[in-house]
Amino acid sequence: MKYSDQIGAWLRSAGYTHYFYVGGGNIMHLTESLDRYLTGVPVVHEVAAGIAAEYFNEIAAPQKALALVTTGPGLTNIVTAMSGAWLESRELLVIGGQVKTADLSHGKLRGRGIQEVAGVELVSATTKEAFRFLAPIGGREFLSLIEKSWTPRKGPVFLEMPLDVQAATVEEESLPPIRVQAPPTASDARVEEVAALYARARRPVVLVGGGVDYGVAHALRERMETLRVPVMTTYNGADRFDGNAPNYLGRPNTWGMRAANIVIQKSDLIIALGTRLGLQQTGFNWQEFGRDARIVQVEIDGRELAKGHPRVDLGIEADANDFLRRLVAHDLPGKADWITEAHAITRKIPRIEPVNQTGPGFLSPYEFIVRLEGVTTPEDLIVPCSSGSAFTLSMTLYKPKLGQRMLTNKSLASMGYGLSGAIGAAIAGGGRRTILIEGDGGFAQNMQELGTAAINDLNLKMFIFDDQGHASIRMTQRSYFGGKYLGCDRRSGLGLPNWEKLFAAWDIPVMRLPVDFTSDAAFQRAMQAPGPRGFIVPVDPEQTYFPKISSRITASGSMESNPIDRMSPEVDYLVDDRALTPAK
């Protein structure tokens, strides 16, 4: 059989059901062959293929999707998606075409074949495996390459296949059985040690990250509620628990909820499961993260435990899923008093703080997120973008309902992720309504994929913050350079479209939201209608975004970032006559 047909058969045996692609001459055999075994979804730009495949894999597991791109610009266009999957530890297989083996330069020239780019060398720093085929390989070796994408710690794998290798004739061979690699697990003594720490603690929190699988968290949800285990989540773990559960205490983060940041800083034990505790999570002043707490980190990658920040008192290199199951199997004592105290803090601090200013005729983005939450259902897929105010407010304010999935890619924080990710999620969801929340600057970076949403008639509702540019960049330039705006809006040279006309180009219905949009009959009909719909959210270009973490001048005169519980503006909220934040 033709080797590209063999590749298609192997991929189907390995659990792949879809591939996202942009056609090209140097993948012509693979494109035609994969169509026999998988469902192909053409996209307009290669970066969308990688992002859509990443989000598909998160929603549709155990089904898998891959990205197929041609050589040269096809490969360079998808590097951003591979980098994002690398930083987020997400499964992603990218197969790239290449010129014929006889035309390879092998590093001796800048390029010999037409459009030749040394793909393996280009992406090796942000992949778990980058492999160039010089001849067909057997099923066992092929499986050993692709399985690295889904074995702990997950990450992208890149396979570069020259045109003549794709077309080679081979003897048909079955893919060997897939044996799931068992991740390392903690000893019974370690689990018992942490259970004992929890029992002695007065104010513990269990911080659940994206390394705890969605299914595992939901299977243990009732048990953790019954035990009154105080739970917090990271951004990647946002959908692991019901945002209104009685034992849920919020999402702490550099851009997190003020109340959640205060609560985690008041804790005396932090059990971090499946989170690498990066700087976004701890704040740049990581020395003060968990200042009064003992920190336990359960992490699959020992390098994260040894990186030196934040302080970790007990690092355990183990699978967070297994650890959580075994931890809550213990008869853990309830922490009802602490949960009550934490909820008192949350009630005292307004969900939408009055410090922010919204001009007349505009919709407060804070109010928008809270009111949008009220019209969603447990079946919805929620896709905030990955940077800027639309992302920040979504992750700060939105409370997922039990059953919803909420997915983003914050580690790379690249503009343009939202629409492509929502396309992958919507296809994986098989008709579930998918809600995208994106800024106008980010949406513009991949707005061509409106064509993909339209041609596939996806049940995708797209909300665009129309604040005439890059709100976060504008705010930085306002704060640090006296409002000298450069390349952040139309007035400073940023060319953004007329959004109503843009959606009309693909015959996608669109409406500009009124301030009271939730009671608007046209909005309600559009949200319930099948197919893609666009919603333009009128946001004040001069909208302010607080609270946030600021820097301060130390006694020595140097600049130091505030810890996460000292968000600006520093307001002292009192509970039972006790200050929740440090004095100004």
mmCIF file of C-alpha atoms in Angstrom, residues 121-368:
data_model
loop_
_atom_site.group_PDB
_atom_site.id
_atom_site.type_symbol
_atom_site.label_atom_id
_atom_site.label_comp_id
_atom_site.label_asym_id
_atom_site.label_seq_id
_atom_site.Cartn_x
_atom_site.Cartn_y
_atom_site.Cartn_z
ATOM 1 C CA GLU A 121 15.452 22.161 13.723
ATOM 2 C CA LEU A 122 12.938 25.005 13.844
ATOM 3 C CA VAL A 123 10.535 23.423 16.357
ATOM 4 C CA SER A 124 12.748 21.092 18.389
ATOM 5 C CA ALA A 125 12.869 23.533 21.329
ATOM 6 C CA THR A 126 9.084 23.489 21.804
ATOM 7 C CA THR A 127 8.185 19.868 21.067
ATOM 8 C CA LYS A 128 8.559 16.615 22.961
ATOM 9 C CA GLU A 129 9.686 14.975 19.715
ATOM 10 C CA ALA A 130 10.627 16.348 16.300
ATOM 11 C CA PHE A 131 11.401 13.673 13.710
ATOM 12 C CA ARG A 132 12.271 13.830 9.996
ATOM 13 C CA PHE A 133 11.440 10.799 7.872
ATOM 14 C CA LEU A 134 14.144 9.896 5.375
ATOM 15 C CA ALA A 135 12.427 6.586 4.594
ATOM 16 C CA PRO A 136 9.286 4.790 5.770
ATOM 17 C CA ILE A 137 9.396 3.437 9.317
ATOM 18 C CA GLY A 138 7.443 0.566 10.845
ATOM 19 C CA GLY A 139 4.390 0.692 13.047
ATOM 20 C CA ARG A 140 6.192 0.155 16.323
ATOM 21 C CA GLU A 141 8.588 3.049 15.721
ATOM 22 C CA PHE A 142 5.745 5.268 14.473
ATOM 23 C CA LEU A 143 3.743 4.578 17.630
ATOM 24 C CA SER A 144 6.766 5.308 19.811
ATOM 25 C CA LEU A 145 6.915 8.770 18.238
ATOM 26 C CA ILE A 146 3.274 9.834 18.393
ATOM 27 C CA GLU A 147 2.542 8.426 21.849
ATOM 28 C CA LYS A 148 4.924 10.959 23.365
ATOM 29 C CA SER A 149 2.257 13.603 22.742
ATOM 30 C CA TRP A 150 -0.235 12.041 25.149
ATOM 31 C CA THR A 151 2.031 10.463 27.745
ATOM 32 C CA PRO A 152 2.951 12.473 30.844
ATOM 33 C CA ARG A 153 3.845 15.283 30.595
ATOM 34 C CA LYS A 154 1.756 15.977 27.470
ATOM 35 C CA GLY A 155 3.087 18.161 24.686
ATOM 36 C CA PRO A 156 3.387 18.594 20.920
ATOM 37 C CA VAL A 157 5.054 16.097 18.566
ATOM 38 C CA PHE A 158 6.164 17.112 15.071
ATOM 39 C CA LEU A 159 6.681 14.657 12.221
ATOM 40 C CA GLU A 160 8.249 15.947 8.993
ATOM 41 C CA MET A 161 7.548 13.738 5.972
ATOM 42 C CA PRO A 162 9.142 14.330 2.551
ATOM 43 C CA LEU A 163 6.913 13.962 -0.477
ATOM 44 C CA ASP A 164 8.629 10.843 -1.815
ATOM 45 C CA VAL A 165 8.348 9.109 1.573
ATOM 46 C CA GLN A 166 4.601 9.769 1.575
ATOM 47 C CA ALA A 167 4.318 8.172 -1.878
ATOM 48 C CA ALA A 168 6.532 5.142 -1.172
ATOM 49 C CA THR A 169 5.082 1.633 -1.503
ATOM 50 C CA VAL A 170 5.224 -0.495 1.655
ATOM 51 C CA GLU A 171 3.904 -3.790 2.938
ATOM 52 C CA GLU A 172 0.776 -3.236 5.004
ATOM 53 C CA GLU A 173 1.367 -3.543 8.741
ATOM 54 C CA SER A 174 -0.893 -3.240 11.768
ATOM 55 C CA LEU A 175 -0.152 -0.728 14.485
ATOM 56 C CA PRO A 176 1.023 -2.518 17.643
ATOM 57 C CA PRO A 177 -1.339 -2.410 20.636
ATOM 58 C CA ILE A 178 -1.211 0.884 22.500
ATOM 59 C CA ARG A 179 -0.001 0.423 26.027
ATOM 60 C CA VAL A 180 -0.736 3.424 28.201
ATOM 61 C CA GLN A 181 2.375 4.495 30.067
ATOM 62 C CA ALA A 182 1.611 4.540 33.764
ATOM 63 C CA PRO A 183 2.694 7.847 35.343
ATOM 64 C CA PRO A 184 4.640 7.828 38.592
ATOM 65 C CA THR A 185 2.516 7.583 41.699
ATOM 66 C CA ALA A 186 3.125 8.678 45.262
ATOM 67 C CA SER A 187 3.810 6.154 47.987
ATOM 68 C CA ASP A 188 1.159 5.388 50.572
ATOM 69 C CA ALA A 189 3.386 7.048 53.149
ATOM 70 C CA ARG A 190 3.411 10.312 51.169
ATOM 71 C CA VAL A 191 -0.351 10.351 50.762
ATOM 72 C CA GLU A 192 -0.806 9.655 54.459
ATOM 73 C CA GLU A 193 1.672 12.403 55.303
ATOM 74 C CA VAL A 194 -0.326 14.959 53.311
ATOM 75 C CA ALA A 195 -3.598 13.683 54.780
ATOM 76 C CA ALA A 196 -2.126 14.209 58.251
ATOM 77 C CA LEU A 197 -1.006 17.733 57.332
ATOM 78 C CA TYR A 198 -4.533 18.437 56.123
ATOM 79 C CA ALA A 199 -6.074 17.057 59.306
ATOM 80 C CA ARG A 200 -3.911 19.324 61.490
ATOM 81 C CA ALA A 201 -4.374 22.449 59.383
ATOM 82 C CA ARG A 202 -7.025 24.978 60.364
ATOM 83 C CA ARG A 203 -7.226 26.814 57.017
ATOM 84 C CA PRO A 204 -6.175 24.400 54.220
ATOM 85 C CA VAL A 205 -6.962 24.760 50.522
ATOM 86 C CA VAL A 206 -6.662 22.204 47.739
ATOM 87 C CA LEU A 207 -5.606 24.069 44.588
ATOM 88 C CA VAL A 208 -6.672 22.021 41.555
ATOM 89 C CA GLY A 209 -4.849 22.653 38.284
ATOM 90 C CA GLY A 210 -5.321 21.510 34.712
ATOM 91 C CA GLY A 211 -3.193 18.443 35.434
ATOM 92 C CA VAL A 212 -6.207 17.010 37.259
ATOM 93 C CA ASP A 213 -8.375 15.544 34.515
ATOM 94 C CA TYR A 214 -11.882 16.889 34.048
ATOM 95 C CA GLY A 215 -13.447 13.461 34.499
ATOM 96 C CA VAL A 216 -11.465 12.714 37.647
ATOM 97 C CA ALA A 217 -12.451 15.999 39.292
ATOM 98 C CA HIS A 218 -16.120 15.459 38.527
ATOM 99 C CA ALA A 219 -16.047 11.890 39.776
ATOM 100 C CA LEU A 220 -14.661 13.133 43.109
ATOM 101 C CA ARG A 221 -16.780 16.286 43.368
ATOM 102 C CA GLU A 222 -19.499 14.883 45.638
ATOM 103 C CA ARG A 223 -16.964 13.201 47.888
ATOM 104 C CA MET A 224 -15.067 16.464 48.328
ATOM 105 C CA GLU A 225 -18.286 18.366 49.044
ATOM 106 C CA THR A 226 -19.303 15.758 51.617
ATOM 107 C CA LEU A 227 -15.902 16.020 53.315
ATOM 108 C CA ARG A 228 -16.102 19.834 53.141
ATOM 109 C CA VAL A 229 -12.713 20.047 51.424
ATOM 110 C CA PRO A 230 -11.945 23.728 50.623
ATOM 111 C CA VAL A 231 -11.246 23.775 46.861
ATOM 112 C CA MET A 232 -9.702 26.433 44.652
ATOM 113 C CA THR A 233 -8.762 26.111 40.978
ATOM 114 C CA THR A 234 -6.218 27.525 38.595
ATOM 115 C CA TYR A 235 -7.295 28.991 35.260
ATOM 116 C CA ASN A 236 -6.671 25.652 33.508
ATOM 117 C CA GLY A 237 -8.667 23.885 36.197
ATOM 118 C CA ALA A 238 -11.530 26.381 36.101
ATOM 119 C CA ASP A 239 -14.161 23.915 34.891
ATOM 120 C CA ARG A 240 -13.213 21.099 37.263
ATOM 121 C CA PHE A 241 -15.700 22.296 39.897
ATOM 122 C CA ASP A 242 -19.025 24.078 40.014
ATOM 123 C CA GLY A 243 -18.410 27.790 40.520
ATOM 124 C CA ASN A 244 -21.255 27.878 43.061
ATOM 125 C CA ALA A 245 -20.338 24.726 45.003
ATOM 126 C CA PRO A 246 -20.458 25.229 48.785
ATOM 127 C CA ASN A 247 -16.791 24.227 49.216
ATOM 128 C CA TYR A 248 -15.473 26.229 46.237
ATOM 129 C CA LEU A 249 -13.379 29.270 47.187
ATOM 130 C CA GLY A 250 -12.422 30.788 43.824
ATOM 131 C CA ARG A 251 -9.551 31.160 41.332
ATOM 132 C CA PRO A 252 -6.465 32.920 42.712
ATOM 133 C CA ASN A 253 -4.074 34.374 40.134
ATOM 134 C CA THR A 254 -2.050 37.468 39.308
ATOM 135 C CA TRP A 255 -5.190 38.620 37.482
ATOM 136 C CA GLY A 256 -7.425 36.646 39.821
ATOM 137 C CA MET A 257 -10.316 37.374 42.092
ATOM 138 C CA ARG A 258 -9.361 39.705 44.926
ATOM 139 C CA ALA A 259 -11.279 37.587 47.437
ATOM 140 C CA ALA A 260 -9.672 34.339 46.219
ATOM 141 C CA ASN A 261 -6.215 35.910 46.424
ATOM 142 C CA ILE A 262 -6.868 36.993 50.004
ATOM 143 C CA VAL A 263 -8.230 33.576 50.949
ATOM 144 C CA ILE A 264 -5.266 31.608 49.616
ATOM 145 C CA GLN A 265 -2.878 34.012 51.363
ATOM 146 C CA LYS A 266 -4.732 33.468 54.640
ATOM 147 C CA SER A 267 -4.463 29.693 54.355
ATOM 148 C CA ASP A 268 -2.057 27.676 56.471
ATOM 149 C CA LEU A 269 -1.749 24.737 54.039
ATOM 150 C CA ILE A 270 -1.781 24.812 50.219
ATOM 151 C CA ILE A 271 -2.007 21.431 48.489
ATOM 152 C CA ALA A 272 -1.322 22.221 44.838
ATOM 153 C CA LEU A 273 -2.350 19.372 42.526
ATOM 154 C CA GLY A 274 -1.525 19.299 38.824
ATOM 155 C CA THR A 275 -0.300 22.883 38.619
ATOM 156 C CA ARG A 276 3.269 23.957 38.051
ATOM 157 C CA LEU A 277 2.730 27.052 40.231
ATOM 158 C CA GLY A 278 4.065 29.425 37.606
ATOM 159 C CA LEU A 279 4.452 33.165 38.036
ATOM 160 C CA GLN A 280 0.924 33.841 36.777
ATOM 161 C CA GLN A 281 -0.364 31.686 39.607
ATOM 162 C CA THR A 282 1.844 32.915 42.430
ATOM 163 C CA GLY A 283 2.446 36.501 41.321
ATOM 164 C CA PHE A 284 5.855 37.920 40.463
ATOM 165 C CA ASN A 285 6.468 38.378 44.162
ATOM 166 C CA TRP A 286 6.486 34.615 44.551
ATOM 167 C CA GLN A 287 8.510 34.887 47.772
ATOM 168 C CA GLU A 288 5.311 35.966 49.541
ATOM 169 C CA PHE A 289 3.019 33.375 47.978
ATOM 170 C CA GLY A 290 1.557 31.292 50.795
ATOM 171 C CA ARG A 291 3.520 33.337 53.318
ATOM 172 C CA ASP A 292 1.861 31.692 56.311
ATOM 173 C CA ALA A 293 1.232 28.307 54.718
ATOM 174 C CA ARG A 294 2.993 25.028 54.274
ATOM 175 C CA ILE A 295 3.055 24.370 50.514
ATOM 176 C CA VAL A 296 2.667 20.858 49.102
ATOM 177 C CA GLN A 297 3.034 20.491 45.340
ATOM 178 C CA VAL A 298 2.112 17.301 43.474
ATOM 179 C CA GLU A 299 3.511 17.625 39.954
ATOM 180 C CA ILE A 300 4.270 15.114 37.193
ATOM 181 C CA ASP A 301 7.471 16.897 36.106
ATOM 182 C CA GLY A 302 10.263 16.933 38.651
ATOM 183 C CA ARG A 303 11.881 19.920 36.961
ATOM 184 C CA GLU A 304 8.927 22.058 38.001
ATOM 185 C CA LEU A 305 9.381 20.969 41.602
ATOM 186 C CA ALA A 306 13.059 21.933 41.499
ATOM 187 C CA LYS A 307 12.758 25.308 39.716
ATOM 188 C CA GLY A 308 13.013 27.250 42.981
ATOM 189 C CA HIS A 309 9.828 29.299 42.871
ATOM 190 C CA PRO A 310 7.657 29.449 44.803
ATOM 191 C CA ARG A 311 8.916 27.942 48.036
ATOM 192 C CA VAL A 312 7.701 24.338 48.193
ATOM 193 C CA ASP A 313 7.897 22.579 51.542
ATOM 194 C CA LEU A 314 6.943 19.167 50.217
ATOM 195 C CA GLY A 315 7.349 18.388 46.527
ATOM 196 C CA ILE A 316 5.944 15.102 45.256
ATOM 197 C CA GLU A 317 6.707 13.937 41.718
ATOM 198 C CA ALA A 318 3.555 12.000 40.969
ATOM 199 C CA ASP A 319 0.315 11.886 39.004
ATOM 200 C CA ALA A 320 -2.100 14.439 40.481
ATOM 201 C CA ASN A 321 -5.147 12.362 39.467
ATOM 202 C CA ASP A 322 -4.040 9.310 41.394
ATOM 203 C CA PHE A 323 -2.956 11.439 44.339
ATOM 204 C CA LEU A 324 -6.302 13.233 44.607
ATOM 205 C CA ARG A 325 -8.253 9.963 44.459
ATOM 206 C CA ARG A 326 -6.183 8.467 47.252
ATOM 207 C CA LEU A 327 -6.142 11.625 49.346
ATOM 208 C CA VAL A 328 -9.925 12.014 49.472
ATOM 209 C CA ALA A 329 -10.317 8.297 50.120
ATOM 210 C CA HIS A 330 -9.059 9.127 53.612
ATOM 211 C CA ASP A 331 -11.568 10.140 56.241
ATOM 212 C CA LEU A 332 -10.500 13.773 56.094
ATOM 213 C CA PRO A 333 -11.940 16.029 58.801
ATOM 214 C CA GLY A 334 -14.322 18.719 57.611
ATOM 215 C CA LYS A 335 -13.186 22.328 57.486
ATOM 216 C CA ALA A 336 -16.609 23.955 57.729
ATOM 217 C CA ASP A 337 -15.452 26.846 59.949
ATOM 218 C CA TRP A 338 -12.719 27.825 57.512
ATOM 219 C CA ILE A 339 -15.070 27.566 54.542
ATOM 220 C CA THR A 340 -17.525 29.822 56.365
ATOM 221 C CA GLU A 341 -14.753 32.326 57.061
ATOM 222 C CA ALA A 342 -13.612 32.262 53.428
ATOM 223 C CA HIS A 343 -17.157 32.771 52.149
ATOM 224 C CA ALA A 344 -17.521 35.731 54.514
ATOM 225 C CA ILE A 345 -14.520 37.307 52.814
ATOM 226 C CA THR A 346 -16.015 36.650 49.386
ATOM 227 C CA ARG A 347 -19.350 38.186 50.384
ATOM 228 C CA LYS A 348 -17.673 41.277 51.789
ATOM 229 C CA ILE A 349 -15.759 42.062 48.602
ATOM 230 C CA PRO A 350 -17.999 43.113 45.705
ATOM 231 C CA ARG A 351 -17.822 40.817 42.714
ATOM 232 C CA ILE A 352 -17.762 43.932 40.536
ATOM 233 C CA GLU A 353 -15.802 46.603 42.374
ATOM 234 C CA PRO A 354 -17.046 50.190 42.010
ATOM 235 C CA VAL A 355 -13.568 51.528 41.258
ATOM 236 C CA ASN A 356 -13.980 51.001 37.494
ATOM 237 C CA GLN A 357 -15.426 53.671 35.230
ATOM 238 C CA THR A 358 -17.589 53.059 32.154
ATOM 239 C CA GLY A 359 -18.658 55.936 29.926
ATOM 240 C CA PRO A 360 -22.288 56.592 28.958
ATOM 241 C CA GLY A 361 -23.662 54.455 26.144
ATOM 242 C CA PHE A 362 -21.148 51.664 26.713
ATOM 243 C CA LEU A 363 -21.618 48.291 28.341
ATOM 244 C CA SER A 364 -19.464 47.619 31.376
ATOM 245 C CA PRO A 365 -17.364 44.559 30.465
ATOM 246 C CA TYR A 366 -17.621 43.466 34.097
ATOM 247 C CA GLU A 367 -21.411 43.585 33.980
ATOM 248 C CA PHE A 368 -21.344 41.849 30.621
#
